[in-house]
């Protein structure tokens, strides 16, 4: 468990712009993410959500502006074990892939141990701990391809958690799973955020769920339309600014 200082600025995005060739995707984005935040990034398709996530992870270089992680410029940042990442479509796994749940989770330690590093007792304890956190201990010897989409999803969360990160990035993590699996997944994220003090940055198109689950929302449509509390987002006319037309917002009971 990490001690949380909610005033501690762990990610700073400053005046970031990005283009694919002549097509501008992001324009002058600035936002700060503090320790313990649960930030949901929402916006229309093509609005730049995933691009912003990849820039924050150092996977794309901004055309203009800077990103810092734990006070260090992203280009110089070395402490990647502090960062967990569950990419889009992580759960679309080849059913013939011959790896157990435990082996998949162990892969999350490669950044610390190297590909051929041996596991010590502390590593094994951590693997057991994260499998327990995501309620997948009974499945630890099962092949990953034999699991449901929702179960695979939990395994990839465990793989991201095993290096003991302080921040977890998730890109559209519930695409292609049923409503009940979504509910269980977001309940797990809430537990990890509140009980284990993890910071979350979640990209999602599921606007209704994000405004219920996240503690902050950032609305991206090339520019930063809104960044703040979900309740204030609901009061404004940000939906029309995001999607270019008046929309009615329906919150589902989960």
mmCIF file of C-alpha atoms in Angstrom:
data_model
loop_
_atom_site.group_PDB
_atom_site.id
_atom_site.type_symbol
_atom_site.label_atom_id
_atom_site.label_comp_id
_atom_site.label_asym_id
_atom_site.label_seq_id
_atom_site.Cartn_x
_atom_site.Cartn_y
_atom_site.Cartn_z
ATOM 1 C CA UNK A 1 0.000 0.000 0.000
ATOM 2 C CA UNK A 2 1.297 3.448 -0.923
ATOM 3 C CA UNK A 3 1.057 6.450 1.365
ATOM 4 C CA UNK A 4 -0.987 9.090 -0.403
ATOM 5 C CA UNK A 5 -0.335 12.799 -0.542
ATOM 6 C CA UNK A 6 -3.261 14.180 -2.543
ATOM 7 C CA UNK A 7 -1.339 17.424 -3.097
ATOM 8 C CA UNK A 8 1.603 15.609 -4.689
ATOM 9 C CA UNK A 9 1.758 16.245 -8.417
ATOM 10 C CA UNK A 10 2.856 12.993 -10.060
ATOM 11 C CA UNK A 11 2.084 13.709 -13.725
ATOM 12 C CA UNK A 12 2.180 17.130 -15.354
ATOM 13 C CA UNK A 13 1.086 17.683 -18.942
ATOM 14 C CA UNK A 14 1.984 21.195 -20.065
ATOM 15 C CA UNK A 15 0.854 22.820 -23.336
ATOM 16 C CA UNK A 16 0.966 19.522 -25.232
ATOM 17 C CA UNK A 17 0.052 19.400 -28.914
ATOM 18 C CA UNK A 18 0.345 16.445 -31.267
ATOM 19 C CA UNK A 19 -0.153 15.838 -34.983
ATOM 20 C CA UNK A 20 -0.121 12.795 -37.244
ATOM 21 C CA UNK A 21 1.397 14.403 -40.324
ATOM 22 C CA UNK A 22 -0.801 17.389 -41.202
ATOM 23 C CA UNK A 23 -3.677 16.228 -38.996
ATOM 24 C CA UNK A 24 -3.692 17.852 -35.571
ATOM 25 C CA UNK A 25 -4.992 15.465 -32.907
ATOM 26 C CA UNK A 26 -4.254 17.401 -29.707
ATOM 27 C CA UNK A 27 -3.936 21.138 -29.199
ATOM 28 C CA UNK A 28 -2.435 22.857 -26.145
ATOM 29 C CA UNK A 29 -3.433 20.305 -23.479
ATOM 30 C CA UNK A 30 -2.416 21.081 -19.894
ATOM 31 C CA UNK A 31 -3.411 19.078 -16.825
ATOM 32 C CA UNK A 32 -1.975 17.865 -13.534
ATOM 33 C CA UNK A 33 -2.629 14.472 -11.978
ATOM 34 C CA UNK A 34 -2.156 14.099 -8.244
ATOM 35 C CA UNK A 35 -1.359 11.067 -6.149
ATOM 36 C CA UNK A 36 -4.494 9.074 -5.370
ATOM 37 C CA UNK A 37 -6.533 10.517 -8.259
ATOM 38 C CA UNK A 38 -8.890 8.306 -10.227
ATOM 39 C CA UNK A 39 -8.976 10.195 -13.515
ATOM 40 C CA UNK A 40 -11.332 9.205 -16.297
ATOM 41 C CA UNK A 41 -10.404 10.541 -19.749
ATOM 42 C CA UNK A 42 -13.468 10.752 -21.992
ATOM 43 C CA UNK A 43 -14.340 12.194 -25.387
ATOM 44 C CA UNK A 44 -15.510 11.292 -28.893
ATOM 45 C CA UNK A 45 -13.769 8.783 -31.131
ATOM 46 C CA UNK A 46 -10.823 10.489 -32.807
ATOM 47 C CA UNK A 47 -10.767 13.189 -30.125
ATOM 48 C CA UNK A 48 -7.278 12.229 -28.945
ATOM 49 C CA UNK A 49 -7.917 10.245 -25.733
ATOM 50 C CA UNK A 50 -5.632 7.307 -26.477
ATOM 51 C CA UNK A 51 -3.049 9.593 -28.085
ATOM 52 C CA UNK A 52 -2.856 11.615 -24.859
ATOM 53 C CA UNK A 53 -2.478 8.418 -22.836
ATOM 54 C CA UNK A 54 0.397 7.254 -25.049
ATOM 55 C CA UNK A 55 2.091 10.651 -24.740
ATOM 56 C CA UNK A 56 1.855 10.448 -20.941
ATOM 57 C CA UNK A 57 3.426 6.978 -21.123
ATOM 58 C CA UNK A 58 6.259 8.209 -23.336
ATOM 59 C CA UNK A 59 5.116 6.010 -26.238
ATOM 60 C CA UNK A 60 4.542 9.072 -28.441
ATOM 61 C CA UNK A 61 6.504 12.305 -28.448
ATOM 62 C CA UNK A 62 4.432 15.510 -28.447
ATOM 63 C CA UNK A 63 4.838 17.941 -31.336
ATOM 64 C CA UNK A 64 4.909 20.707 -28.752
ATOM 65 C CA UNK A 65 4.841 20.904 -24.953
ATOM 66 C CA UNK A 66 6.218 18.739 -22.142
ATOM 67 C CA UNK A 67 5.230 15.832 -19.913
ATOM 68 C CA UNK A 68 6.806 15.114 -16.544
ATOM 69 C CA UNK A 69 6.403 12.018 -14.382
ATOM 70 C CA UNK A 70 7.214 12.244 -10.664
ATOM 71 C CA UNK A 71 8.922 15.575 -11.327
ATOM 72 C CA UNK A 72 11.129 14.241 -14.130
ATOM 73 C CA UNK A 73 10.828 14.918 -17.855
ATOM 74 C CA UNK A 74 9.276 11.872 -19.498
ATOM 75 C CA UNK A 75 12.201 11.493 -21.924
ATOM 76 C CA UNK A 76 14.559 10.995 -18.961
ATOM 77 C CA UNK A 77 12.217 8.998 -16.722
ATOM 78 C CA UNK A 78 13.691 5.628 -15.702
ATOM 79 C CA UNK A 79 11.500 4.330 -12.873
ATOM 80 C CA UNK A 80 8.992 2.497 -15.051
ATOM 81 C CA UNK A 81 8.274 -0.047 -12.324
ATOM 82 C CA UNK A 82 6.206 2.751 -10.745
ATOM 83 C CA UNK A 83 3.909 2.634 -13.786
ATOM 84 C CA UNK A 84 1.439 -0.095 -14.706
ATOM 85 C CA UNK A 85 -0.265 -0.226 -18.111
ATOM 86 C CA UNK A 86 -3.184 -2.300 -19.371
ATOM 87 C CA UNK A 87 -3.444 -1.565 -23.116
ATOM 88 C CA UNK A 88 -6.509 -1.648 -25.305
ATOM 89 C CA UNK A 89 -7.630 -5.163 -26.283
ATOM 90 C CA UNK A 90 -5.344 -6.794 -23.700
ATOM 91 C CA UNK A 91 -7.990 -9.427 -23.047
ATOM 92 C CA UNK A 92 -8.246 -10.588 -26.653
ATOM 93 C CA UNK A 93 -5.964 -13.526 -26.083
ATOM 94 C CA UNK A 94 -5.189 -16.514 -28.284
ATOM 95 C CA UNK A 95 -6.920 -19.451 -26.604
ATOM 96 C CA UNK A 96 -4.032 -21.713 -27.632
ATOM 97 C CA UNK A 97 -1.377 -19.613 -25.837
ATOM 98 C CA UNK A 98 0.325 -22.110 -23.478
ATOM 99 C CA UNK A 99 0.772 -19.960 -20.357
ATOM 100 C CA UNK A 100 -0.881 -20.201 -16.977
ATOM 101 C CA UNK A 101 -2.392 -17.305 -15.048
ATOM 102 C CA UNK A 102 0.599 -17.360 -12.703
ATOM 103 C CA UNK A 103 3.044 -17.220 -15.632
ATOM 104 C CA UNK A 104 1.224 -14.266 -17.217
ATOM 105 C CA UNK A 105 1.360 -12.343 -13.926
ATOM 106 C CA UNK A 106 5.064 -13.182 -13.546
ATOM 107 C CA UNK A 107 5.709 -11.419 -16.878
ATOM 108 C CA UNK A 108 4.923 -8.171 -15.068
ATOM 109 C CA UNK A 109 8.194 -8.568 -13.151
ATOM 110 C CA UNK A 110 10.382 -8.751 -16.269
ATOM 111 C CA UNK A 111 11.009 -5.002 -16.131
ATOM 112 C CA UNK A 112 12.531 -5.402 -12.677
ATOM 113 C CA UNK A 113 14.070 -8.872 -12.949
ATOM 114 C CA UNK A 114 14.946 -9.171 -16.621
ATOM 115 C CA UNK A 115 13.656 -11.912 -18.891
ATOM 116 C CA UNK A 116 15.793 -14.636 -17.310
ATOM 117 C CA UNK A 117 15.946 -13.362 -13.734
ATOM 118 C CA UNK A 118 14.992 -15.884 -11.071
ATOM 119 C CA UNK A 119 12.172 -15.216 -8.633
ATOM 120 C CA UNK A 120 12.912 -14.813 -4.949
ATOM 121 C CA UNK A 121 10.473 -15.382 -2.087
ATOM 122 C CA UNK A 122 9.450 -11.712 -2.095
ATOM 123 C CA UNK A 123 8.516 -11.950 -5.787
ATOM 124 C CA UNK A 124 6.490 -15.106 -5.193
ATOM 125 C CA UNK A 125 4.704 -13.466 -2.266
ATOM 126 C CA UNK A 126 3.863 -10.475 -4.477
ATOM 127 C CA UNK A 127 2.436 -12.719 -7.193
ATOM 128 C CA UNK A 128 0.232 -14.431 -4.616
ATOM 129 C CA UNK A 129 -0.799 -11.043 -3.197
ATOM 130 C CA UNK A 130 -1.931 -9.517 -6.508
ATOM 131 C CA UNK A 131 -3.793 -12.675 -7.527
ATOM 132 C CA UNK A 132 -5.635 -12.445 -4.225
ATOM 133 C CA UNK A 133 -6.364 -8.733 -4.780
ATOM 134 C CA UNK A 134 -8.048 -9.467 -8.107
ATOM 135 C CA UNK A 135 -9.722 -12.633 -6.751
ATOM 136 C CA UNK A 136 -7.983 -14.973 -9.197
ATOM 137 C CA UNK A 137 -6.065 -17.201 -6.751
ATOM 138 C CA UNK A 138 -8.206 -20.302 -7.477
ATOM 139 C CA UNK A 139 -7.326 -19.970 -11.186
ATOM 140 C CA UNK A 140 -3.563 -19.509 -10.831
ATOM 141 C CA UNK A 141 -2.698 -22.811 -12.572
ATOM 142 C CA UNK A 142 -5.309 -22.461 -15.318
ATOM 143 C CA UNK A 143 -4.265 -21.636 -18.880
ATOM 144 C CA UNK A 144 -4.999 -18.001 -19.741
ATOM 145 C CA UNK A 145 -6.827 -19.036 -22.919
ATOM 146 C CA UNK A 146 -9.308 -21.127 -20.933
ATOM 147 C CA UNK A 147 -10.612 -18.125 -18.981
ATOM 148 C CA UNK A 148 -13.534 -15.832 -19.768
ATOM 149 C CA UNK A 149 -12.903 -12.286 -20.984
ATOM 150 C CA UNK A 150 -13.658 -10.878 -17.543
ATOM 151 C CA UNK A 151 -11.265 -13.310 -15.859
ATOM 152 C CA UNK A 152 -8.516 -12.558 -18.365
ATOM 153 C CA UNK A 153 -9.071 -8.872 -17.664
ATOM 154 C CA UNK A 154 -8.352 -9.436 -13.965
ATOM 155 C CA UNK A 155 -5.199 -11.376 -14.808
ATOM 156 C CA UNK A 156 -3.852 -8.469 -16.861
ATOM 157 C CA UNK A 157 -4.643 -6.102 -13.998
ATOM 158 C CA UNK A 158 -2.644 -8.426 -11.723
ATOM 159 C CA UNK A 159 0.241 -8.454 -14.217
ATOM 160 C CA UNK A 160 0.272 -4.648 -14.138
ATOM 161 C CA UNK A 161 0.127 -4.606 -10.316
ATOM 162 C CA UNK A 162 2.855 -7.139 -9.581
ATOM 163 C CA UNK A 163 5.698 -4.629 -10.003
ATOM 164 C CA UNK A 164 4.038 -2.569 -7.227
ATOM 165 C CA UNK A 165 3.257 0.513 -9.356
ATOM 166 C CA UNK A 166 1.992 3.799 -7.968
ATOM 167 C CA UNK A 167 0.045 4.660 -11.134
ATOM 168 C CA UNK A 168 -2.037 2.404 -13.364
ATOM 169 C CA UNK A 169 -2.991 3.409 -16.931
ATOM 170 C CA UNK A 170 -5.926 1.618 -18.573
ATOM 171 C CA UNK A 171 -7.007 2.112 -22.184
ATOM 172 C CA UNK A 172 -10.631 1.087 -22.911
ATOM 173 C CA UNK A 173 -10.378 -1.889 -20.530
ATOM 174 C CA UNK A 174 -14.002 -3.057 -20.764
ATOM 175 C CA UNK A 175 -14.479 -3.157 -24.539
ATOM 176 C CA UNK A 176 -16.171 -6.391 -25.551
ATOM 177 C CA UNK A 177 -17.232 -7.622 -22.104
ATOM 178 C CA UNK A 178 -20.760 -7.932 -20.733
ATOM 179 C CA UNK A 179 -22.443 -5.511 -18.331
ATOM 180 C CA UNK A 180 -21.988 -7.692 -15.234
ATOM 181 C CA UNK A 181 -18.286 -8.089 -15.982
ATOM 182 C CA UNK A 182 -18.039 -4.305 -16.366
ATOM 183 C CA UNK A 183 -19.681 -3.775 -12.985
ATOM 184 C CA UNK A 184 -17.313 -6.206 -11.274
ATOM 185 C CA UNK A 185 -14.330 -4.650 -13.022
ATOM 186 C CA UNK A 186 -15.123 -1.101 -11.922
ATOM 187 C CA UNK A 187 -15.808 -2.328 -8.383
ATOM 188 C CA UNK A 188 -12.286 -3.794 -8.414
ATOM 189 C CA UNK A 189 -10.770 -0.506 -9.612
ATOM 190 C CA UNK A 190 -12.589 1.374 -6.874
ATOM 191 C CA UNK A 191 -11.243 -1.054 -4.260
ATOM 192 C CA UNK A 192 -7.680 -0.709 -5.543
ATOM 193 C CA UNK A 193 -7.973 3.086 -5.569
ATOM 194 C CA UNK A 194 -9.480 3.426 -2.089
ATOM 195 C CA UNK A 195 -7.925 0.521 -0.172
ATOM 196 C CA UNK A 196 -4.523 0.298 -1.844
ATOM 197 C CA UNK A 197 -4.140 3.998 -2.718
ATOM 198 C CA UNK A 198 -3.409 3.398 -6.396
ATOM 199 C CA UNK A 199 -3.636 6.300 -8.824
ATOM 200 C CA UNK A 200 -5.678 5.489 -11.949
ATOM 201 C CA UNK A 201 -5.754 7.063 -15.394
ATOM 202 C CA UNK A 202 -8.566 5.454 -17.358
ATOM 203 C CA UNK A 203 -9.450 6.103 -21.007
ATOM 204 C CA UNK A 204 -13.017 5.083 -21.771
ATOM 205 C CA UNK A 205 -15.900 5.795 -24.138
ATOM 206 C CA UNK A 206 -18.349 4.722 -21.394
ATOM 207 C CA UNK A 207 -19.141 8.240 -20.253
ATOM 208 C CA UNK A 208 -22.006 7.254 -17.952
ATOM 209 C CA UNK A 209 -19.807 4.834 -15.990
ATOM 210 C CA UNK A 210 -16.803 7.152 -15.820
ATOM 211 C CA UNK A 211 -18.734 10.033 -14.263
ATOM 212 C CA UNK A 212 -20.027 7.646 -11.580
ATOM 213 C CA UNK A 213 -16.750 5.874 -10.814
ATOM 214 C CA UNK A 214 -13.937 8.397 -11.321
ATOM 215 C CA UNK A 215 -13.044 11.119 -8.829
ATOM 216 C CA UNK A 216 -12.036 13.431 -11.704
ATOM 217 C CA UNK A 217 -12.793 13.575 -15.404
ATOM 218 C CA UNK A 218 -10.804 15.075 -18.257
ATOM 219 C CA UNK A 219 -12.823 15.664 -21.422
ATOM 220 C CA UNK A 220 -10.755 15.668 -24.595
ATOM 221 C CA UNK A 221 -11.832 16.705 -28.072
ATOM 222 C CA UNK A 222 -8.494 17.855 -29.527
ATOM 223 C CA UNK A 223 -8.461 20.487 -26.784
ATOM 224 C CA UNK A 224 -9.117 20.026 -23.066
ATOM 225 C CA UNK A 225 -12.824 20.798 -22.822
ATOM 226 C CA UNK A 226 -13.076 20.121 -19.079
ATOM 227 C CA UNK A 227 -10.952 18.826 -16.185
ATOM 228 C CA UNK A 228 -12.445 18.551 -12.722
ATOM 229 C CA UNK A 229 -15.083 16.851 -10.594
ATOM 230 C CA UNK A 230 -17.718 14.713 -12.358
ATOM 231 C CA UNK A 231 -20.581 16.539 -10.615
ATOM 232 C CA UNK A 232 -19.486 19.873 -12.078
ATOM 233 C CA UNK A 233 -19.119 18.297 -15.507
ATOM 234 C CA UNK A 234 -22.735 17.148 -15.285
ATOM 235 C CA UNK A 235 -23.936 20.681 -14.501
ATOM 236 C CA UNK A 236 -22.308 22.333 -17.512
ATOM 237 C CA UNK A 237 -22.887 22.190 -21.266
ATOM 238 C CA UNK A 238 -19.733 20.151 -21.803
ATOM 239 C CA UNK A 239 -21.506 17.322 -23.620
ATOM 240 C CA UNK A 240 -22.391 19.594 -26.533
ATOM 241 C CA UNK A 241 -18.828 20.942 -26.550
ATOM 242 C CA UNK A 242 -17.490 17.404 -26.658
ATOM 243 C CA UNK A 243 -19.823 15.888 -29.213
ATOM 244 C CA UNK A 244 -20.951 18.963 -31.141
ATOM 245 C CA UNK A 245 -24.656 18.542 -30.454
ATOM 246 C CA UNK A 246 -27.061 18.521 -27.574
ATOM 247 C CA UNK A 247 -27.170 15.142 -25.865
ATOM 248 C CA UNK A 248 -29.269 13.772 -23.050
ATOM 249 C CA UNK A 249 -27.288 12.062 -20.338
ATOM 250 C CA UNK A 250 -28.685 8.933 -18.710
ATOM 251 C CA UNK A 251 -27.025 7.434 -15.659
ATOM 252 C CA UNK A 252 -27.604 3.699 -15.302
ATOM 253 C CA UNK A 253 -28.049 2.034 -11.936
ATOM 254 C CA UNK A 254 -25.355 -0.586 -11.438
#
